[in-house]
mmCIF file of C-alpha atoms in Angstrom:
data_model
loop_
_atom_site.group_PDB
_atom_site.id
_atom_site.type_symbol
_atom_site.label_atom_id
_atom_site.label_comp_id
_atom_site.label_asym_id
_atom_site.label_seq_id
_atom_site.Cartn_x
_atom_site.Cartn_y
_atom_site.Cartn_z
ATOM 1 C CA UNK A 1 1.435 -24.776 -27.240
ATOM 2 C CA UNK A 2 4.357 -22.755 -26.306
ATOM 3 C CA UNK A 3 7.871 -22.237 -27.046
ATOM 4 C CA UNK A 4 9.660 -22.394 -23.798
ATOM 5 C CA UNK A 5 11.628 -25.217 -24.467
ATOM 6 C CA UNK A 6 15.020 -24.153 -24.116
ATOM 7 C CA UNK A 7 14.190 -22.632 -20.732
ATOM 8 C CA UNK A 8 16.300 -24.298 -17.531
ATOM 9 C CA UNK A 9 14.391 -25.922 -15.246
ATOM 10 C CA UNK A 10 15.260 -23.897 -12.489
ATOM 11 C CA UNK A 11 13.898 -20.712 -14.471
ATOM 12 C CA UNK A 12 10.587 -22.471 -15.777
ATOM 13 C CA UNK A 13 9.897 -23.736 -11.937
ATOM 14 C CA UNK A 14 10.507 -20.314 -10.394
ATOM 15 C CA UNK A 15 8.417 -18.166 -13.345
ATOM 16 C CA UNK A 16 5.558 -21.453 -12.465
ATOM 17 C CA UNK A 17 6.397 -20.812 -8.571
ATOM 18 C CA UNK A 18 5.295 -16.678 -9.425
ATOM 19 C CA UNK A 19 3.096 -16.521 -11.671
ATOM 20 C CA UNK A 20 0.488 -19.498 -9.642
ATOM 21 C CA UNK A 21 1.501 -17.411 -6.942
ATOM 22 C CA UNK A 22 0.511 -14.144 -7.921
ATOM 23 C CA UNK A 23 -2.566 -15.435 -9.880
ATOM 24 C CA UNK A 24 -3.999 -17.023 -6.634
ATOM 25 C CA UNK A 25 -3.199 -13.985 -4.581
ATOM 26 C CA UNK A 26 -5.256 -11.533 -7.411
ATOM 27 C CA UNK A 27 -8.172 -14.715 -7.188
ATOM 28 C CA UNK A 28 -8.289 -14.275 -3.122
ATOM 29 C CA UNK A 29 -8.730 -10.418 -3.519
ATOM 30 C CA UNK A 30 -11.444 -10.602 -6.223
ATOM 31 C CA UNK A 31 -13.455 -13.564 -3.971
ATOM 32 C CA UNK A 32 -13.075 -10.538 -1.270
ATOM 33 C CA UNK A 33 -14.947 -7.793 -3.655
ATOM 34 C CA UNK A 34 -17.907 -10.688 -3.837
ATOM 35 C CA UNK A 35 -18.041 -12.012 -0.099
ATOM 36 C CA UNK A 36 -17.323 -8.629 1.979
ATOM 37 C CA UNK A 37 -20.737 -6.797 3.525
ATOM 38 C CA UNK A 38 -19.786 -3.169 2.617
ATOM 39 C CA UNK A 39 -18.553 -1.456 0.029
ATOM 40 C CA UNK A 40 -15.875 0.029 2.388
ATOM 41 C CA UNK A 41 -15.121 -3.260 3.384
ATOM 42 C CA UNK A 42 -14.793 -4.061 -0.160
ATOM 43 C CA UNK A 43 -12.555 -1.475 -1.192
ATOM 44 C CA UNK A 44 -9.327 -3.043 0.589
ATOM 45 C CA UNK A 45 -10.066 -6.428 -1.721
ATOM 46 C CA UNK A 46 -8.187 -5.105 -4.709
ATOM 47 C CA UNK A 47 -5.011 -4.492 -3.199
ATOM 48 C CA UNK A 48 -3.890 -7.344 -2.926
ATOM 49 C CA UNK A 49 -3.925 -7.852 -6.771
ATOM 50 C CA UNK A 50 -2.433 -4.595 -7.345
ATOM 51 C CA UNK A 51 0.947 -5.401 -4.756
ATOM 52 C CA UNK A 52 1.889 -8.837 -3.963
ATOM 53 C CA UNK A 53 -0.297 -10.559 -6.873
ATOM 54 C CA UNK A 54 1.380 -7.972 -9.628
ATOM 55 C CA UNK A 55 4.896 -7.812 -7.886
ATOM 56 C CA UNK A 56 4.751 -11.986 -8.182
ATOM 57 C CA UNK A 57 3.539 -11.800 -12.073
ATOM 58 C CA UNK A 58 5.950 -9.229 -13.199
ATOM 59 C CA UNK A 59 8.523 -10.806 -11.073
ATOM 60 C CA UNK A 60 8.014 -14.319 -13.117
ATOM 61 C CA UNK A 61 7.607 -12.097 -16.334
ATOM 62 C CA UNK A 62 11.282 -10.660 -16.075
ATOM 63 C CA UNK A 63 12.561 -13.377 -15.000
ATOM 64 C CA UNK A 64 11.012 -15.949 -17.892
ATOM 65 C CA UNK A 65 12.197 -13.458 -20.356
ATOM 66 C CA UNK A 66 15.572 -12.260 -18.965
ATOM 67 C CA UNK A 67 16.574 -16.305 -19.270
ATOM 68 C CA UNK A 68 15.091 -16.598 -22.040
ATOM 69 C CA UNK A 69 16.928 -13.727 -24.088
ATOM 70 C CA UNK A 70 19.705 -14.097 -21.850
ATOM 71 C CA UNK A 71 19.905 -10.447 -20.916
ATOM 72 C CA UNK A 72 18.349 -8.017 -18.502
ATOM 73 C CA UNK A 73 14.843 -7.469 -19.357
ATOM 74 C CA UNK A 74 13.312 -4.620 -16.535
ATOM 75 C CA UNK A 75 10.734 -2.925 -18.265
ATOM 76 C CA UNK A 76 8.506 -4.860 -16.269
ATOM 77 C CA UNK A 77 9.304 -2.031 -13.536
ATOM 78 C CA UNK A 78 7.702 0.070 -15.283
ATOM 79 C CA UNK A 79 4.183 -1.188 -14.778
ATOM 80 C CA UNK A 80 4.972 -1.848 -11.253
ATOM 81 C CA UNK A 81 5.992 1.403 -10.967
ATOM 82 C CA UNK A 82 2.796 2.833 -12.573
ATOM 83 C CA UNK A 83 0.163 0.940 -10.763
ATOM 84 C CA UNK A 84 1.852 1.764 -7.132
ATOM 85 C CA UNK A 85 1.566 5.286 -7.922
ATOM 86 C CA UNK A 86 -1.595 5.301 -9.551
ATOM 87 C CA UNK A 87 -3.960 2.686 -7.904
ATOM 88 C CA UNK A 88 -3.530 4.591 -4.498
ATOM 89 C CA UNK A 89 -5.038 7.845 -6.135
ATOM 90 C CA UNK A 90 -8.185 5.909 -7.867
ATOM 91 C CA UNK A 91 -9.141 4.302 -4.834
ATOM 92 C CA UNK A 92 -8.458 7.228 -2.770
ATOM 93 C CA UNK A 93 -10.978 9.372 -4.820
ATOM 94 C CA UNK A 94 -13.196 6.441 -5.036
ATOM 95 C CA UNK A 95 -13.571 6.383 -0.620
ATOM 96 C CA UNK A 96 -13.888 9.661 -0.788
ATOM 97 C CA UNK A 97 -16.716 9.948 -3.374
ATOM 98 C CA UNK A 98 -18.686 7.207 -1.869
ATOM 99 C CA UNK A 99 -18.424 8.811 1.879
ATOM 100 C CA UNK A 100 -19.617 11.811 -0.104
ATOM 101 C CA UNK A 101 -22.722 10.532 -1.057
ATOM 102 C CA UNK A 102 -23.189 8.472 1.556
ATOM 103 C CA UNK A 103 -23.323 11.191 3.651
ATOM 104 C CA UNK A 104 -25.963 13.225 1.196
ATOM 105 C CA UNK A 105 -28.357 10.183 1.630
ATOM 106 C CA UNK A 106 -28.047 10.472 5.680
ATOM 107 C CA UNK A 107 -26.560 7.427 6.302
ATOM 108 C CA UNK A 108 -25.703 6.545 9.913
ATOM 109 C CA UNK A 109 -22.630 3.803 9.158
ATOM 110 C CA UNK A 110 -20.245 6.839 7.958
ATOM 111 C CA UNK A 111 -18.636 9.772 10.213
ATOM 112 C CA UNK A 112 -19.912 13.163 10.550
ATOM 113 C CA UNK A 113 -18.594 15.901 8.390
ATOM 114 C CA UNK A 114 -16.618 17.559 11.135
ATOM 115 C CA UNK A 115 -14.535 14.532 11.879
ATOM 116 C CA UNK A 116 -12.021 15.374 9.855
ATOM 117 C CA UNK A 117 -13.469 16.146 5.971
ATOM 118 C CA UNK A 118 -12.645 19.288 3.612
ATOM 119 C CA UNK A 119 -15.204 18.147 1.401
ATOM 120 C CA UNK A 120 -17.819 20.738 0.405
ATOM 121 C CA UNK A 121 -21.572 20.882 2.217
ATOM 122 C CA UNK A 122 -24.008 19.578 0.029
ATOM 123 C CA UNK A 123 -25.609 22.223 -1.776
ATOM 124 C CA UNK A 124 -28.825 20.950 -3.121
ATOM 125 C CA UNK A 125 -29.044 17.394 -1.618
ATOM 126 C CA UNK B 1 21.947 26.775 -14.791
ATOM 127 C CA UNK B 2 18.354 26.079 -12.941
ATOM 128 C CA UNK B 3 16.686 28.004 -15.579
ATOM 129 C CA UNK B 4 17.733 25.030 -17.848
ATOM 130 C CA UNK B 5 17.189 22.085 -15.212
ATOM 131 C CA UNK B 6 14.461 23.638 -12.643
ATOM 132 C CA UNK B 7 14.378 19.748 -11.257
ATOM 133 C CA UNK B 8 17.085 18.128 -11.886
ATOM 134 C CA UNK B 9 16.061 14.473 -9.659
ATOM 135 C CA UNK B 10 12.475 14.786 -11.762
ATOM 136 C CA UNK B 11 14.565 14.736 -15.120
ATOM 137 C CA UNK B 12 17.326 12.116 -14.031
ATOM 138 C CA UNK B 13 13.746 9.505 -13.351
ATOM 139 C CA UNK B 14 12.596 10.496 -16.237
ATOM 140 C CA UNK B 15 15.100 10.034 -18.499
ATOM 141 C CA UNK B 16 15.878 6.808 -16.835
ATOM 142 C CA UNK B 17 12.067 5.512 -17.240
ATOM 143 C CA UNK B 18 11.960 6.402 -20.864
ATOM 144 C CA UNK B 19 15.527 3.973 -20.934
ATOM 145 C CA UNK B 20 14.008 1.795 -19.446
ATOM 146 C CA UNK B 21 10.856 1.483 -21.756
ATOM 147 C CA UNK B 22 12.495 1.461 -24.949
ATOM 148 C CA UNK B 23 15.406 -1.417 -22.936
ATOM 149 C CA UNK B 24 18.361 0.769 -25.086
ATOM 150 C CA UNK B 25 20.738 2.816 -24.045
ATOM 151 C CA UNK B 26 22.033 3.564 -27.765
ATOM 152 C CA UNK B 27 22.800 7.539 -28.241
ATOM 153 C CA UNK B 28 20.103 8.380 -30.035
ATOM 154 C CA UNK B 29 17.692 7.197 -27.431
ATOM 155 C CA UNK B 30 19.747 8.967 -24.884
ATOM 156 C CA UNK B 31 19.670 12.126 -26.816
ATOM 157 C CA UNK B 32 15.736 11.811 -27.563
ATOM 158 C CA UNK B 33 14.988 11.312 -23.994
ATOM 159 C CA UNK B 34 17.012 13.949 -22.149
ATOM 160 C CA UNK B 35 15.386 17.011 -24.344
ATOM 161 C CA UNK B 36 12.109 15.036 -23.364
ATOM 162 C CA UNK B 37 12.799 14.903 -19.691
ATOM 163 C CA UNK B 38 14.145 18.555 -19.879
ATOM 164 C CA UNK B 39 11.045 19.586 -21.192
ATOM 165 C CA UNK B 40 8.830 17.765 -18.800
ATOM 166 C CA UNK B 41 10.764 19.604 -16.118
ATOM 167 C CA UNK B 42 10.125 22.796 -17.669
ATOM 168 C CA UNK B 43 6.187 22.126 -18.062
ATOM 169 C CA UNK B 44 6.564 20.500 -14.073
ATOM 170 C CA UNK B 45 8.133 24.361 -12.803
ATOM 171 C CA UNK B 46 4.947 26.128 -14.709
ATOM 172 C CA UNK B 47 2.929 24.364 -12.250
ATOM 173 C CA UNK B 48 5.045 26.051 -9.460
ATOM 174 C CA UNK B 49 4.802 22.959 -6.891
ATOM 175 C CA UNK B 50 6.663 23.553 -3.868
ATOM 176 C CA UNK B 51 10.206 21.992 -3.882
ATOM 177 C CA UNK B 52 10.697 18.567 -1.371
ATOM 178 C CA UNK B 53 13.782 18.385 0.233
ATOM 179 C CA UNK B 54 14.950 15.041 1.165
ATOM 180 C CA UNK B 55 16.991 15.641 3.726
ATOM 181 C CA UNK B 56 18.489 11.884 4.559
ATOM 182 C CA UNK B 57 18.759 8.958 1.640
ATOM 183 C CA UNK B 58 19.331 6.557 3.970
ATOM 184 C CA UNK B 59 16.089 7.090 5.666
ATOM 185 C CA UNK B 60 14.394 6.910 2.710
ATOM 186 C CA UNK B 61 15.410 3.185 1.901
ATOM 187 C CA UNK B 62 14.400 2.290 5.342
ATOM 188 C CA UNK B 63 11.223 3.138 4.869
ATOM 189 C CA UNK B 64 10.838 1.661 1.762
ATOM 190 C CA UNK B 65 12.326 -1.519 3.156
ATOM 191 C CA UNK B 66 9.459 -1.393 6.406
ATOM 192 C CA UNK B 67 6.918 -0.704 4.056
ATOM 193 C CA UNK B 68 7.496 -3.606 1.715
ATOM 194 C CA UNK B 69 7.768 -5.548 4.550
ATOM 195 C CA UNK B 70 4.599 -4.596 6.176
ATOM 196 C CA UNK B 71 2.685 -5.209 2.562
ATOM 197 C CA UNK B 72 3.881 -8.213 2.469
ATOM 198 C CA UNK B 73 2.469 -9.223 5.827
ATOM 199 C CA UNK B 74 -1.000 -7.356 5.485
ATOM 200 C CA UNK B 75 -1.771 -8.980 2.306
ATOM 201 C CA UNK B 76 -1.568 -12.348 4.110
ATOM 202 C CA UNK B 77 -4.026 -10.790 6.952
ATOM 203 C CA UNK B 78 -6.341 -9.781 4.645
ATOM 204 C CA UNK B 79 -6.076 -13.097 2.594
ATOM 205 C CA UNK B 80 -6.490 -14.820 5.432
ATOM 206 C CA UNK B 81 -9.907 -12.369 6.754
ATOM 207 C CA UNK B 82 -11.633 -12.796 3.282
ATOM 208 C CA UNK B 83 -11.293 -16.762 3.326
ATOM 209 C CA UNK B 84 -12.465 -16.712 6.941
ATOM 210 C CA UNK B 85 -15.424 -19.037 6.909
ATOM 211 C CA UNK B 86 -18.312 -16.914 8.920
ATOM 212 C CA UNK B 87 -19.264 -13.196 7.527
ATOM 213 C CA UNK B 88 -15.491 -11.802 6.280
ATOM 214 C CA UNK B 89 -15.190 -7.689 7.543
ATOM 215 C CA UNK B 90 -17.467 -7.683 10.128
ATOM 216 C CA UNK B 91 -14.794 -5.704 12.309
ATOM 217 C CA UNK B 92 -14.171 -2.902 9.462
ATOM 218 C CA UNK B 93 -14.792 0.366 10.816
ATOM 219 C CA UNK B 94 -13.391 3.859 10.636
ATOM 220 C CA UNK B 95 -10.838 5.435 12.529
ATOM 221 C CA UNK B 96 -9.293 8.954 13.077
ATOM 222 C CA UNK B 97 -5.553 9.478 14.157
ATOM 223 C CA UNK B 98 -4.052 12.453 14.859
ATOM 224 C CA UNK B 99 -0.600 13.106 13.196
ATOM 225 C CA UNK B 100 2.378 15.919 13.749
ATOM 226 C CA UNK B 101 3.287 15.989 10.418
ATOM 227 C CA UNK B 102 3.240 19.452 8.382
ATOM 228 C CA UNK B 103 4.803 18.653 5.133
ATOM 229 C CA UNK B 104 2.725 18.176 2.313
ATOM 230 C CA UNK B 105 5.255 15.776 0.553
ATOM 231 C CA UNK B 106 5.374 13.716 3.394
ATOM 232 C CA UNK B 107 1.824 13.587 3.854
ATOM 233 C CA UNK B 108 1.699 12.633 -0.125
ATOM 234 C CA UNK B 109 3.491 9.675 0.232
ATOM 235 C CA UNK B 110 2.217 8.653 4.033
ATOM 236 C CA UNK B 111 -1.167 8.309 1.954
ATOM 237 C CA UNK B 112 0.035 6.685 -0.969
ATOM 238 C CA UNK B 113 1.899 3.922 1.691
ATOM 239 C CA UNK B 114 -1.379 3.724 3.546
ATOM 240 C CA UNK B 115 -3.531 2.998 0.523
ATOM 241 C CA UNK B 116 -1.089 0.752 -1.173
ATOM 242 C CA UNK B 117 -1.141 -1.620 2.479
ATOM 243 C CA UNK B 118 -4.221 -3.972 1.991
ATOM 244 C CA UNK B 119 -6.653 -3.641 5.085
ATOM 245 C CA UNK B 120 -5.952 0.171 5.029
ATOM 246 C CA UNK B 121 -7.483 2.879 3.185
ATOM 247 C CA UNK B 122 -6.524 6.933 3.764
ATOM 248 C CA UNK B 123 -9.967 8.435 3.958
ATOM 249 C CA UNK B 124 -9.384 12.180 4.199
ATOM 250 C CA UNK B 125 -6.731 14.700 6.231
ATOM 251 C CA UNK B 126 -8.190 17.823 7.798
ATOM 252 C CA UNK B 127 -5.170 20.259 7.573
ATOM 253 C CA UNK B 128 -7.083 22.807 10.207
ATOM 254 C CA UNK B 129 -6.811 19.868 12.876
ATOM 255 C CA UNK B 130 -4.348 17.685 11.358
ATOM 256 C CA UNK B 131 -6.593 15.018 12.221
ATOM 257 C CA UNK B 132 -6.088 12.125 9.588
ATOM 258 C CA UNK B 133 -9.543 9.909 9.076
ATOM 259 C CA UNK B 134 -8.767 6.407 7.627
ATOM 260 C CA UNK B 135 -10.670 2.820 6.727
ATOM 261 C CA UNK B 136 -9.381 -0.153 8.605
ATOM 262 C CA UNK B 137 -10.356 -3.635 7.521
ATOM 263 C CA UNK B 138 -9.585 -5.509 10.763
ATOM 264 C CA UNK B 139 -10.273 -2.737 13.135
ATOM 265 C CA UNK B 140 -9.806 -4.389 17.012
ATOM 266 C CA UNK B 141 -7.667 -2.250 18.213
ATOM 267 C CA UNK B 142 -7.000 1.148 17.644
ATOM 268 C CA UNK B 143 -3.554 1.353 19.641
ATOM 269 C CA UNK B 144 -2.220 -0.931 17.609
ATOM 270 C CA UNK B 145 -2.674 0.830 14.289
ATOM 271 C CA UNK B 146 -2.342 4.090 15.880
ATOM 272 C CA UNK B 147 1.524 2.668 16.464
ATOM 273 C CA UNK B 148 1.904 1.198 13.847
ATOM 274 C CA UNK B 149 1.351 4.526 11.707
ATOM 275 C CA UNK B 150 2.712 6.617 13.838
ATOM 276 C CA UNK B 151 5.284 4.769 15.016
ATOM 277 C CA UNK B 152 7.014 3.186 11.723
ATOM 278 C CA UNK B 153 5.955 5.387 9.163
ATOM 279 C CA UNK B 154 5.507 8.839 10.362
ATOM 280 C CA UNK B 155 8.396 9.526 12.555
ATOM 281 C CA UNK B 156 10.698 8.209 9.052
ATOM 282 C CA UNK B 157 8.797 10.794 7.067
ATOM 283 C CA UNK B 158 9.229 13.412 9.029
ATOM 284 C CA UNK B 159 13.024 12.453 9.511
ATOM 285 C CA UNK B 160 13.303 12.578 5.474
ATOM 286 C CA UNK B 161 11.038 15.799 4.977
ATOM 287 C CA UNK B 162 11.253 18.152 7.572
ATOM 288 C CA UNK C 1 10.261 -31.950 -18.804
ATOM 289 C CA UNK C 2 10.185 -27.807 -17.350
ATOM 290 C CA UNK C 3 8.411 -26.836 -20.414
ATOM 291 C CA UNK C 4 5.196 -29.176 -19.876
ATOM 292 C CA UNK C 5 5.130 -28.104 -16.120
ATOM 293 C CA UNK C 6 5.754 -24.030 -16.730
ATOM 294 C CA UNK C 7 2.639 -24.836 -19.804
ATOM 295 C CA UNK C 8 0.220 -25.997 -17.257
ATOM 296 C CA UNK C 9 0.953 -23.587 -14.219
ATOM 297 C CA UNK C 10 0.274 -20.739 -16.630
ATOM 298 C CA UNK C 11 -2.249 -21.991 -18.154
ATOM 299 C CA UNK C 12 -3.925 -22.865 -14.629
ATOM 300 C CA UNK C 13 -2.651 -19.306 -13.824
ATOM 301 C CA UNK C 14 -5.226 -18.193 -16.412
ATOM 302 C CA UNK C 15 -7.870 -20.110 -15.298
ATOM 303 C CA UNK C 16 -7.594 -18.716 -11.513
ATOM 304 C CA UNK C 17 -7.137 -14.842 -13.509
ATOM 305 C CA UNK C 18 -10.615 -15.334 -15.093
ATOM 306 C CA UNK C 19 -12.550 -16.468 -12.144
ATOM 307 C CA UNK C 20 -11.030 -13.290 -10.573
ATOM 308 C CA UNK C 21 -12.203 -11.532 -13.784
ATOM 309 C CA UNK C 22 -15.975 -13.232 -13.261
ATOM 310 C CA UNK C 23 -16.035 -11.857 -9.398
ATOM 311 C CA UNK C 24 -15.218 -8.203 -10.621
ATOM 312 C CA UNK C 25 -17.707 -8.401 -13.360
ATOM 313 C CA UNK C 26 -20.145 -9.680 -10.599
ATOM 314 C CA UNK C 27 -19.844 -6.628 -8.619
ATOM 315 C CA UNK C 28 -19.796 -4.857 -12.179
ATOM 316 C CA UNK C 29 -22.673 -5.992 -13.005
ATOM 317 C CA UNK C 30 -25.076 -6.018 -9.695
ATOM 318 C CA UNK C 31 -23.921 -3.301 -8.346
ATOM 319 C CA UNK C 32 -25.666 -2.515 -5.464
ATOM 320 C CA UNK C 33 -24.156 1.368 -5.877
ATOM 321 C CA UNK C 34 -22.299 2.907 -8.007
ATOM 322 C CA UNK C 35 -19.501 3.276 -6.096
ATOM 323 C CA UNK C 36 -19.468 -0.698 -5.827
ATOM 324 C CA UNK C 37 -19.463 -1.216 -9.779
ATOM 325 C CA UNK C 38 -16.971 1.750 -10.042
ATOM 326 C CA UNK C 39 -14.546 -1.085 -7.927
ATOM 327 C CA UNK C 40 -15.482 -3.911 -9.689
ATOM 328 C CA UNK C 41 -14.528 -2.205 -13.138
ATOM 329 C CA UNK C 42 -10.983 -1.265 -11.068
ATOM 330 C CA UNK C 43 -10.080 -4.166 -10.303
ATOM 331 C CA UNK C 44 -11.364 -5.990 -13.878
ATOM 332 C CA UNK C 45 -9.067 -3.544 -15.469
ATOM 333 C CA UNK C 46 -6.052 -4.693 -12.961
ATOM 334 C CA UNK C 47 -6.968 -8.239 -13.832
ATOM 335 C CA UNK C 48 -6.543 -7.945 -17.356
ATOM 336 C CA UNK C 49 -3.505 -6.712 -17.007
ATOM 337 C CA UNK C 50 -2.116 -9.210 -15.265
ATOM 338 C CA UNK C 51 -4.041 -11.639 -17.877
ATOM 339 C CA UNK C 52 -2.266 -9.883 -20.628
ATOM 340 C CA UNK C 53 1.071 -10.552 -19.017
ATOM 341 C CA UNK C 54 0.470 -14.027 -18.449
ATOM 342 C CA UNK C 55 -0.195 -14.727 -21.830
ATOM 343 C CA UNK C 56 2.912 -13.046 -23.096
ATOM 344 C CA UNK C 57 4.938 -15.586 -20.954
ATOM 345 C CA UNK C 58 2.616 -18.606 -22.534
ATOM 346 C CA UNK C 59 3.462 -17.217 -26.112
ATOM 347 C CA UNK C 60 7.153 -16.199 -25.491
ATOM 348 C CA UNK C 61 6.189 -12.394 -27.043
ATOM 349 C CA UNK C 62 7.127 -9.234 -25.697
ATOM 350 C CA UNK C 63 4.377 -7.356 -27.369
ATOM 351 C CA UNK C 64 1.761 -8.079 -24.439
ATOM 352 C CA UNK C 65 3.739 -6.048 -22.061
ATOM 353 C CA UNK C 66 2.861 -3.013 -23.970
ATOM 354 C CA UNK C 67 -0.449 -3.862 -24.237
ATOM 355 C CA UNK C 68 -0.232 -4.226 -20.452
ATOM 356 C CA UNK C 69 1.054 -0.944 -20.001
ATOM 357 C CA UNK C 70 -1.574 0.748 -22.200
ATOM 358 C CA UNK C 71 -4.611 -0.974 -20.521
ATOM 359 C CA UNK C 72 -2.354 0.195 -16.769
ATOM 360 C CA UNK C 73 -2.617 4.131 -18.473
ATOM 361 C CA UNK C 74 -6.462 4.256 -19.895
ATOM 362 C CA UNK C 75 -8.135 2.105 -16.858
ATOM 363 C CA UNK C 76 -6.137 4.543 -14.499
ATOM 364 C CA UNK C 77 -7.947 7.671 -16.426
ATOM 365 C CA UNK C 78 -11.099 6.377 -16.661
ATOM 366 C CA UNK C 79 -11.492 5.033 -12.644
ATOM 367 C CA UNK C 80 -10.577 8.426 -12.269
ATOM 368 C CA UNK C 81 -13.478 10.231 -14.287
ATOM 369 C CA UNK C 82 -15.552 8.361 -13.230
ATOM 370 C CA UNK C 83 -15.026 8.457 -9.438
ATOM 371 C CA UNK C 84 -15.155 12.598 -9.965
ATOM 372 C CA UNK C 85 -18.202 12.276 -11.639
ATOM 373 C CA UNK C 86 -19.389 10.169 -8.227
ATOM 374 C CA UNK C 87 -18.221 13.263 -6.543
ATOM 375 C CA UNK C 88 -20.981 15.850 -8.125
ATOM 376 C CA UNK C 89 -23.312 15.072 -6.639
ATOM 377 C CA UNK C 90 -26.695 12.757 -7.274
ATOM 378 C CA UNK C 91 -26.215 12.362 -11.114
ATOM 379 C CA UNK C 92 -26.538 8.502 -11.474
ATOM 380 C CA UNK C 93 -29.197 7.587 -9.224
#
């Protein structure tokens, strides 16, 4: 099934420990995006796969593979990196595009334009 | 000598990310990626962004200790709100805070650190009122968060940025 | 014995990554807004990452990291154009 045999067992328990760890972190944010009411309420469920449930994966990752080739392998930074800076901006643009609408249709759950929005009026509704 | 190196931290990252994806640090890699990163920093001064100064390192570590920290401990809040047995979210609400910070690096990365914590969400900053509007997951108390933003995150920002 | 144990975790890993996978696609897929399926493709795309780097640990191969990193780069583009064509207006609904 796998070739992991020459792996220590300290290594193969602690790249187990991480990667079960960040798996069932990702699984409790994605039962989140089904069971929350609102989508606003719904929009903090994904974080929690993009930080603790990828920092435990790509910790395990490095780790399974820096034992394994016994040498530094970091390029798993990288993604971590990349998704910090980038998951931020898609959900930020995603809030703000929903309140936008949301706020076309009339909707009574979302604040007023003047609290606080430099988003355009709405031309033609 | 800034004609050739208009951003000299923005080159030294990316040099050391483009190491760091091919794992080498033979010469010809080195050589490859420092005319890359030079170039990058050429095409980043076209844009004219303003320049961030960061005034105090240590400050800067700090914060990204807290903030690790506090991720750490909101993702096992809002773990522990969406496997909560009756009707998860039912206290989400917005909120506005007002904040005293001017610079727009530091407000870049106060909303970055907001949206990356799970049960927080930057909604939008009005810079006429520098009133910030954000989504809170488990919204109880407002004091709390108020302090919380304020308190650990802002007042480090504006230490490093202005 | 690690080998059997660090075989099963990831492959019960796996299993827990596609149930994750079968929530987003339920909010994919039934919606109720736009906005909502918009998320539910977000975090599908996050998921298969992680997916992808669980199975390069299973197979002892490198190569699924840069498959990781390219799915990271295009999901990132297209939440992106999509949430700023959300932003024009009434075009979807």
């Amino acid at each position: 099934m796998s070739t992991t045999g020459e792996l220590p067992v300290w290594a193969a328990l602690l790249t187990a420990f991480l990667v079960l760890t960040g798996a069932g972190v990702t699984l409790i944010g994605s039962i989140g995006l089904v069971r929350l009411g609102s989508f606003y309420a719904r929009v903090h469920a994904p974080t929690l796969g993009t930080t603790l449930g990828m920092a435990c994966i790509l910790m395990g990752s490095a780790l399974f593979f820096s034992v394994l080739e016994a040498r530094p392998v970091t390029h798993e930074i990288l993604i971590a990196i990349f998704v910090t800076l980038t998951t931020p901006v898609t959900l930020l643009l995603l809030v703000r595009a929903a309140l936008y609408r949301d706020r076309i249709a009339g909707s009574t759950d979302v604040p007023p334009a003047d609290a606080g929005d430099g988003s355009p009026p709405p031309e033609n509704g | 000598m800034s004609w050739l190196l208009p951003f000299p931290l923005l080159s030294a990252v990316l040099l050391l990310l483009w190491l760091l994806l091919n794992q080498s640090i033979s010469p010809g890699h080195l050589v490859l990626g420092s005319v890359l990163s030079i170039v990058a920093s050429w095409a980043m001064a076209a844009l004219r962004p303003g320049k961030p100064g960061i005034r105090r390192p240590m400050a800067a570590l700090h914060l990204m200790a807290v903030v690790l920290i506090d991720i750490f401990r909101s993702n096992i809040a809002v773990g522990r709100i969406i496997v909560h047995p009756q009707e998860p979210g039912a206290n989400a609400g917005f909120m506005t805070i007002p904040l005293d910070m001017r610079s727009r690096h530091g407000l870049a990365v106060l909303s970055i650190i907001i949206t990356s914590t799970p049960g927080t969400i930057w909604v939008n900053y009005d810079p006429a009122k520098s009133v910030l509007l954000l989504h809170v997951l488990d919204l109880v108390d407002k004091t709390v968060w108020i302090r919380t933003i304020k308190g650990r995150y802002e007042r480090l920002l504006m230490e490093i940025f202005e | 014995m690690s080998a059997p144990v660090l075989a099963w975790s990831i492959l019960a890993a796996q299993v827990m990554l596609g149930l994750a996978m079968c929530c987003a696609t339920y909010r994919l897929v039934f919606g109720p807004r736009a906005q909502d399926r918009i998320l539910g493709m977000e975090a599908l795309y996050v998921i298969a990452m992680l997916m992808l780097l669980t199975f390069g640990i299973r197979v002892s191969d490198r190569l699924y990291f840069e498959a990781a990193l390219i799915i990271g780069l295009v999901g990132f583009v297209a939440t992106v154009a999509l949430a700023k064509f959300l932003m024009r207006g009434e075009v979807i609904e």
